[in-house]
Amino acid sequence: MKKIHPLSLVAVFTCLFFSAKAQHSKIQWASYVVDFSSEYSSLRNPFQRTAMQALGKPNKLPAYGLTACAWSPSQKNSETNEYLELGFQNPIAIRQVAIAENYNAGAIAEVWAYDTQGNKHLLIKKQNIIPLKQKGRMFRVILERKTTYKVNSIRVVLKTDVVKGWNQLDAVGISAYSKPI
């Protein structure tokens, strides 16, 4: 049996660590709140389920379920569209948007990108919104080619009257790559 030198093992683990780190760095998670239609509020827990809870990487996924660490609109089944717009510290041209729907997935109706000049670009508009059997998911918008503009913020529009109950978004990320986040 051939012996493996301990330094070889260190080299392998170092390469794996930095490879995983490089893959993770290809994703930029939202760093600030731009705007929102409404947010859940509680006098007892004023920071739970607010728009700020959707900042950074997902708190709940890959698990899913109702949580205090994700944004919820103020009402369960609003007759008007609800939205959340989050911004990114380093605007980039993108190929992908990832949206962590951690509770009552399927309510996403539109996804908009805002460039550094404030121009609005429709990325998707879904005509048929239906409740999904799965309660949570990572929803991805993968574009055919990289945008010709740098994305400053992403707005996600929900139809909460179609997907009944609380709807929650845990995080929004962007990437210049098409490999699914």
mmCIF file of C-alpha atoms in Angstrom:
data_model
loop_
_atom_site.group_PDB
_atom_site.id
_atom_site.type_symbol
_atom_site.label_atom_id
_atom_site.label_comp_id
_atom_site.label_asym_id
_atom_site.label_seq_id
_atom_site.Cartn_x
_atom_site.Cartn_y
_atom_site.Cartn_z
ATOM 1 C CA MET A 1 0.000 0.000 0.000
ATOM 2 C CA LYS A 2 1.378 3.367 -1.027
ATOM 3 C CA LYS A 3 1.700 6.007 1.704
ATOM 4 C CA ILE A 4 0.303 9.479 1.173
ATOM 5 C CA HIS A 5 2.511 12.256 2.410
ATOM 6 C CA PRO A 6 0.730 14.469 4.994
ATOM 7 C CA LEU A 7 1.648 17.618 3.052
ATOM 8 C CA SER A 8 -0.140 16.182 0.005
ATOM 9 C CA LEU A 9 -3.320 15.916 2.031
ATOM 10 C CA VAL A 10 -2.912 19.503 3.218
ATOM 11 C CA ALA A 11 -2.467 20.625 -0.396
ATOM 12 C CA VAL A 12 -5.606 18.771 -1.501
ATOM 13 C CA PHE A 13 -7.722 20.243 1.305
ATOM 14 C CA THR A 14 -6.308 23.711 0.661
ATOM 15 C CA CYS A 15 -7.266 23.469 -3.023
ATOM 16 C CA LEU A 16 -10.758 22.249 -2.158
ATOM 17 C CA PHE A 17 -11.224 25.052 0.372
ATOM 18 C CA PHE A 18 -10.139 27.811 -2.018
ATOM 19 C CA SER A 19 -12.133 26.273 -4.878
ATOM 20 C CA ALA A 20 -15.291 26.339 -2.746
ATOM 21 C CA LYS A 21 -14.418 29.870 -1.602
ATOM 22 C CA ALA A 22 -14.005 31.009 -5.237
ATOM 23 C CA GLN A 23 -17.390 29.502 -6.173
ATOM 24 C CA HIS A 24 -19.020 31.260 -3.213
ATOM 25 C CA SER A 25 -17.426 34.584 -4.183
ATOM 26 C CA LYS A 26 -19.152 34.408 -7.582
ATOM 27 C CA ILE A 27 -22.436 35.137 -5.774
ATOM 28 C CA GLN A 28 -23.228 38.593 -4.444
ATOM 29 C CA TRP A 29 -26.023 38.694 -1.893
ATOM 30 C CA ALA A 30 -28.070 41.872 -1.382
ATOM 31 C CA SER A 31 -26.493 44.286 1.089
ATOM 32 C CA TYR A 32 -29.128 46.995 1.566
ATOM 33 C CA VAL A 33 -32.875 47.617 1.308
ATOM 34 C CA VAL A 34 -33.965 50.032 -1.453
ATOM 35 C CA ASP A 35 -37.761 49.833 -1.152
ATOM 36 C CA PHE A 36 -40.652 47.566 -0.198
ATOM 37 C CA SER A 37 -44.431 47.640 -0.464
ATOM 38 C CA SER A 38 -45.020 46.599 3.149
ATOM 39 C CA GLU A 39 -43.484 44.478 5.843
ATOM 40 C CA TYR A 40 -44.754 42.446 8.741
ATOM 41 C CA SER A 41 -44.546 44.310 12.035
ATOM 42 C CA SER A 42 -44.754 43.190 15.625
ATOM 43 C CA LEU A 43 -44.413 45.396 18.693
ATOM 44 C CA ARG A 44 -42.865 42.501 20.602
ATOM 45 C CA ASN A 45 -40.292 41.677 17.926
ATOM 46 C CA PRO A 46 -39.814 44.773 15.740
ATOM 47 C CA PHE A 47 -37.000 43.308 13.589
ATOM 48 C CA GLN A 48 -38.583 39.950 12.781
ATOM 49 C CA ARG A 49 -39.868 39.413 9.221
ATOM 50 C CA THR A 50 -38.827 42.923 8.093
ATOM 51 C CA ALA A 51 -37.235 43.777 4.757
ATOM 52 C CA MET A 52 -33.798 43.844 6.412
ATOM 53 C CA GLN A 53 -34.143 40.119 7.143
ATOM 54 C CA ALA A 54 -33.728 39.409 3.409
ATOM 55 C CA LEU A 55 -30.200 40.852 3.331
ATOM 56 C CA GLY A 56 -27.143 38.636 2.999
ATOM 57 C CA LYS A 57 -27.048 34.936 2.238
ATOM 58 C CA PRO A 58 -30.097 32.763 3.003
ATOM 59 C CA ASN A 59 -30.799 32.160 6.683
ATOM 60 C CA LYS A 60 -33.212 29.271 6.220
ATOM 61 C CA LEU A 61 -32.549 27.506 2.909
ATOM 62 C CA PRO A 62 -31.878 24.733 2.052
ATOM 63 C CA ALA A 63 -34.413 24.052 4.810
ATOM 64 C CA TYR A 64 -37.686 25.911 4.413
ATOM 65 C CA GLY A 65 -40.601 27.022 6.497
ATOM 66 C CA LEU A 66 -41.982 30.095 8.200
ATOM 67 C CA THR A 67 -39.221 31.992 9.986
ATOM 68 C CA ALA A 68 -38.572 35.304 11.732
ATOM 69 C CA CYS A 69 -35.394 35.654 9.631
ATOM 70 C CA ALA A 70 -37.033 36.429 6.263
ATOM 71 C CA TRP A 71 -39.146 39.253 4.790
ATOM 72 C CA SER A 72 -42.917 38.901 4.887
ATOM 73 C CA PRO A 73 -45.415 41.417 3.510
ATOM 74 C CA SER A 74 -47.697 42.936 6.148
ATOM 75 C CA GLN A 75 -50.699 40.838 5.037
ATOM 76 C CA LYS A 76 -51.135 37.205 4.129
ATOM 77 C CA ASN A 77 -53.223 37.660 0.989
ATOM 78 C CA SER A 78 -52.957 41.212 -0.297
ATOM 79 C CA GLU A 79 -55.123 42.167 -3.282
ATOM 80 C CA THR A 80 -52.346 44.456 -4.515
ATOM 81 C CA ASN A 81 -48.934 43.229 -5.580
ATOM 82 C CA GLU A 82 -46.296 43.184 -2.858
ATOM 83 C CA TYR A 83 -42.654 43.895 -3.679
ATOM 84 C CA LEU A 84 -39.187 43.955 -2.204
ATOM 85 C CA GLU A 85 -36.268 45.802 -3.805
ATOM 86 C CA LEU A 86 -32.763 45.062 -2.580
ATOM 87 C CA GLY A 87 -29.461 46.632 -3.607
ATOM 88 C CA PHE A 88 -25.929 45.345 -4.108
ATOM 89 C CA GLN A 89 -22.733 46.903 -2.836
ATOM 90 C CA ASN A 90 -20.809 46.219 -6.060
ATOM 91 C CA PRO A 91 -23.012 46.570 -9.167
ATOM 92 C CA ILE A 92 -22.111 44.002 -11.836
ATOM 93 C CA ALA A 93 -23.352 42.779 -15.220
ATOM 94 C CA ILE A 94 -25.299 39.597 -14.465
ATOM 95 C CA ARG A 95 -26.362 36.276 -15.966
ATOM 96 C CA GLN A 96 -28.415 35.129 -12.980
ATOM 97 C CA VAL A 97 -30.669 36.219 -10.138
ATOM 98 C CA ALA A 98 -31.377 33.825 -7.274
ATOM 99 C CA ILE A 99 -34.309 34.400 -4.930
ATOM 100 C CA ALA A 100 -34.679 32.296 -1.797
ATOM 101 C CA GLU A 101 -38.405 31.637 -1.362
ATOM 102 C CA ASN A 102 -38.421 29.911 1.986
ATOM 103 C CA TYR A 103 -42.169 29.813 2.598
ATOM 104 C CA ASN A 104 -45.156 29.475 0.229
ATOM 105 C CA ALA A 105 -43.086 29.378 -2.935
ATOM 106 C CA GLY A 106 -44.575 30.316 -6.289
ATOM 107 C CA ALA A 107 -45.878 33.851 -5.721
ATOM 108 C CA ILE A 108 -43.140 35.559 -7.766
ATOM 109 C CA ALA A 109 -44.814 37.388 -10.668
ATOM 110 C CA GLU A 110 -42.062 39.740 -11.881
ATOM 111 C CA VAL A 111 -38.356 40.308 -11.414
ATOM 112 C CA TRP A 112 -36.865 43.688 -12.350
ATOM 113 C CA ALA A 113 -33.245 44.816 -12.486
ATOM 114 C CA TYR A 114 -32.304 48.454 -11.923
ATOM 115 C CA ASP A 115 -29.034 49.627 -13.427
ATOM 116 C CA THR A 116 -26.606 52.170 -11.998
ATOM 117 C CA GLN A 117 -28.396 54.962 -13.902
ATOM 118 C CA GLY A 118 -31.759 54.060 -12.325
ATOM 119 C CA ASN A 119 -33.177 52.500 -15.504
ATOM 120 C CA LYS A 120 -35.622 49.622 -15.006
ATOM 121 C CA HIS A 121 -35.215 46.315 -16.928
ATOM 122 C CA LEU A 122 -37.837 43.543 -16.832
ATOM 123 C CA LEU A 123 -36.107 40.174 -16.436
ATOM 124 C CA ILE A 124 -39.214 37.978 -16.175
ATOM 125 C CA LYS A 125 -42.973 38.335 -16.005
ATOM 126 C CA LYS A 126 -44.943 35.196 -15.223
ATOM 127 C CA GLN A 127 -48.487 35.036 -16.561
ATOM 128 C CA ASN A 128 -49.661 31.967 -14.671
ATOM 129 C CA ILE A 129 -49.008 32.177 -10.954
ATOM 130 C CA ILE A 130 -49.951 28.975 -9.160
ATOM 131 C CA PRO A 131 -49.203 27.660 -5.669
ATOM 132 C CA LEU A 132 -46.458 25.056 -5.710
ATOM 133 C CA LYS A 133 -46.487 21.731 -3.896
ATOM 134 C CA GLN A 134 -43.069 22.480 -2.452
ATOM 135 C CA LYS A 135 -43.144 25.018 0.377
ATOM 136 C CA GLY A 136 -39.735 26.533 -0.381
ATOM 137 C CA ARG A 137 -37.151 26.747 -3.150
ATOM 138 C CA MET A 138 -34.310 28.709 -4.677
ATOM 139 C CA PHE A 139 -35.979 30.466 -7.619
ATOM 140 C CA ARG A 140 -33.519 31.347 -10.373
ATOM 141 C CA VAL A 141 -33.697 33.680 -13.342
ATOM 142 C CA ILE A 142 -30.929 32.615 -15.727
ATOM 143 C CA LEU A 143 -30.433 34.983 -18.650
ATOM 144 C CA GLU A 144 -29.309 33.937 -22.142
ATOM 145 C CA ARG A 145 -26.419 36.379 -22.014
ATOM 146 C CA LYS A 146 -24.843 38.755 -19.555
ATOM 147 C CA THR A 147 -26.597 42.115 -19.189
ATOM 148 C CA THR A 148 -25.054 45.082 -21.004
ATOM 149 C CA TYR A 149 -25.546 47.152 -17.848
ATOM 150 C CA LYS A 150 -24.437 46.790 -14.239
ATOM 151 C CA VAL A 151 -27.210 45.778 -11.865
ATOM 152 C CA ASN A 152 -27.545 48.022 -8.832
ATOM 153 C CA SER A 153 -30.728 46.484 -7.394
ATOM 154 C CA ILE A 154 -33.339 43.776 -7.951
ATOM 155 C CA ARG A 155 -37.081 44.176 -7.367
ATOM 156 C CA VAL A 156 -39.167 41.042 -6.787
ATOM 157 C CA VAL A 157 -42.948 41.408 -7.228
ATOM 158 C CA LEU A 158 -45.258 38.896 -5.531
ATOM 159 C CA LYS A 159 -48.919 38.029 -6.069
ATOM 160 C CA THR A 160 -49.753 37.014 -2.514
ATOM 161 C CA ASP A 161 -53.467 36.709 -3.206
ATOM 162 C CA VAL A 162 -52.789 33.710 -5.476
ATOM 163 C CA VAL A 163 -50.399 31.817 -3.205
ATOM 164 C CA LYS A 164 -52.412 31.936 0.019
ATOM 165 C CA GLY A 165 -50.879 32.372 3.458
ATOM 166 C CA TRP A 166 -47.655 34.098 4.449
ATOM 167 C CA ASN A 167 -45.134 34.480 1.639
ATOM 168 C CA GLN A 168 -41.499 34.915 2.588
ATOM 169 C CA LEU A 169 -38.276 35.837 0.811
ATOM 170 C CA ASP A 170 -35.066 34.983 2.621
ATOM 171 C CA ALA A 171 -32.396 36.375 0.267
ATOM 172 C CA VAL A 172 -31.680 37.740 -3.218
ATOM 173 C CA GLY A 173 -28.375 37.119 -4.968
ATOM 174 C CA ILE A 174 -26.847 37.991 -8.324
ATOM 175 C CA SER A 175 -24.081 36.380 -10.323
ATOM 176 C CA ALA A 176 -22.211 36.974 -13.569
ATOM 177 C CA TYR A 177 -22.330 33.211 -14.167
ATOM 178 C CA SER A 178 -25.106 30.916 -15.363
ATOM 179 C CA LYS A 179 -24.235 27.945 -13.134
ATOM 180 C CA PRO A 180 -27.270 27.706 -10.807
ATOM 181 C CA ILE A 181 -26.771 29.241 -7.391
#
